[in-house]
Amino acid sequence: MMTEAARKRLTLLMKAAVTLALLAVALRWVRLDVLAASLRRAQPGPLLAAALLLVLGGFAGAASWFC
């Protein structure tokens, strides 16, 4: 039988593995040449707003996984 500390550690490692696997899959969908061309033509205001929303969403997602 597992101790409570070992169970928490295993759960944390499994959550981290799932998060990294999903990140790897998402990054495989990004074509860097298309992304670079799109960013060259982008306006800075909406781009910064989108980046801020993405970062805040990432923190919210991490909080839901690790709390």
CSV table of C-alpha atoms in Angstrom, one decimal:
chain,number,residue,atom,x,y,z
A,1,MET,CA,0.0,0.0,0.0
A,2,MET,CA,1.2,3.5,-0.8
A,3,THR,CA,1.8,6.2,1.7
A,4,GLU,CA,-0.1,9.5,1.3
A,5,ALA,CA,3.2,11.3,0.4
A,6,ALA,CA,4.0,8.8,-2.3
A,7,ARG,CA,0.4,9.0,-3.7
A,8,LYS,CA,0.6,12.8,-3.9
A,9,ARG,CA,4.0,12.6,-5.6
A,10,LEU,CA,2.8,10.0,-8.1
A,11,THR,CA,-0.3,12.1,-8.9
A,12,LEU,CA,1.8,15.2,-9.4
A,13,LEU,CA,4.1,13.3,-11.8
A,14,MET,CA,1.2,11.9,-13.8
A,15,LYS,CA,-0.4,15.4,-14.1
A,16,ALA,CA,3.0,16.8,-15.3
A,17,ALA,CA,3.3,14.0,-17.8
A,18,VAL,CA,-0.1,14.6,-19.2
A,19,THR,CA,0.6,18.4,-19.4
A,20,LEU,CA,3.9,17.9,-21.2
A,21,ALA,CA,2.3,15.4,-23.6
A,22,LEU,CA,-0.5,17.8,-24.5
A,23,LEU,CA,2.0,20.6,-25.0
A,24,ALA,CA,4.1,18.4,-27.3
A,25,VAL,CA,1.1,17.5,-29.4
A,26,ALA,CA,0.0,21.2,-29.6
A,27,LEU,CA,3.5,22.3,-30.6
A,28,ARG,CA,3.6,19.7,-33.5
A,29,TRP,CA,0.5,21.4,-35.0
A,30,VAL,CA,2.3,24.8,-35.2
A,31,ARG,CA,4.1,25.5,-38.5
A,32,LEU,CA,6.8,28.0,-37.7
A,33,ASP,CA,7.1,29.5,-41.2
A,34,VAL,CA,3.3,30.3,-41.2
A,35,LEU,CA,3.6,31.7,-37.6
A,36,ALA,CA,6.6,33.9,-38.5
A,37,ALA,CA,4.8,35.3,-41.6
A,38,SER,CA,1.7,36.0,-39.6
A,39,LEU,CA,3.6,37.7,-36.8
A,40,ARG,CA,5.4,40.0,-39.2
A,41,ARG,CA,2.1,41.4,-40.4
A,42,ALA,CA,0.5,41.5,-36.9
A,43,GLN,CA,-0.4,44.7,-35.1
A,44,PRO,CA,1.2,44.9,-31.7
A,45,GLY,CA,-1.9,45.9,-29.6
A,46,PRO,CA,-4.1,42.9,-30.4
A,47,LEU,CA,-1.0,40.6,-30.3
A,48,LEU,CA,-0.2,41.7,-26.8
A,49,ALA,CA,-3.8,41.3,-25.7
A,50,ALA,CA,-3.9,37.8,-27.1
A,51,ALA,CA,-0.6,36.9,-25.4
A,52,LEU,CA,-1.9,38.2,-22.1
A,53,LEU,CA,-5.0,36.2,-22.4
A,54,LEU,CA,-3.0,33.1,-23.3
A,55,VAL,CA,-0.7,33.5,-20.3
A,56,LEU,CA,-3.7,34.1,-18.0
A,57,GLY,CA,-5.4,31.0,-19.4
A,58,GLY,CA,-2.2,29.0,-18.9
A,59,PHE,CA,-2.1,30.0,-15.2
A,60,ALA,CA,-5.7,29.1,-14.8
A,61,GLY,CA,-5.2,25.8,-16.4
A,62,ALA,CA,-2.2,25.0,-14.3
A,63,ALA,CA,-4.1,26.0,-11.2
A,64,SER,CA,-6.9,23.6,-12.1
A,65,TRP,CA,-4.4,20.8,-12.5
A,66,PHE,CA,-2.2,21.4,-9.5
A,67,CYS,CA,-4.7,22.5,-6.8
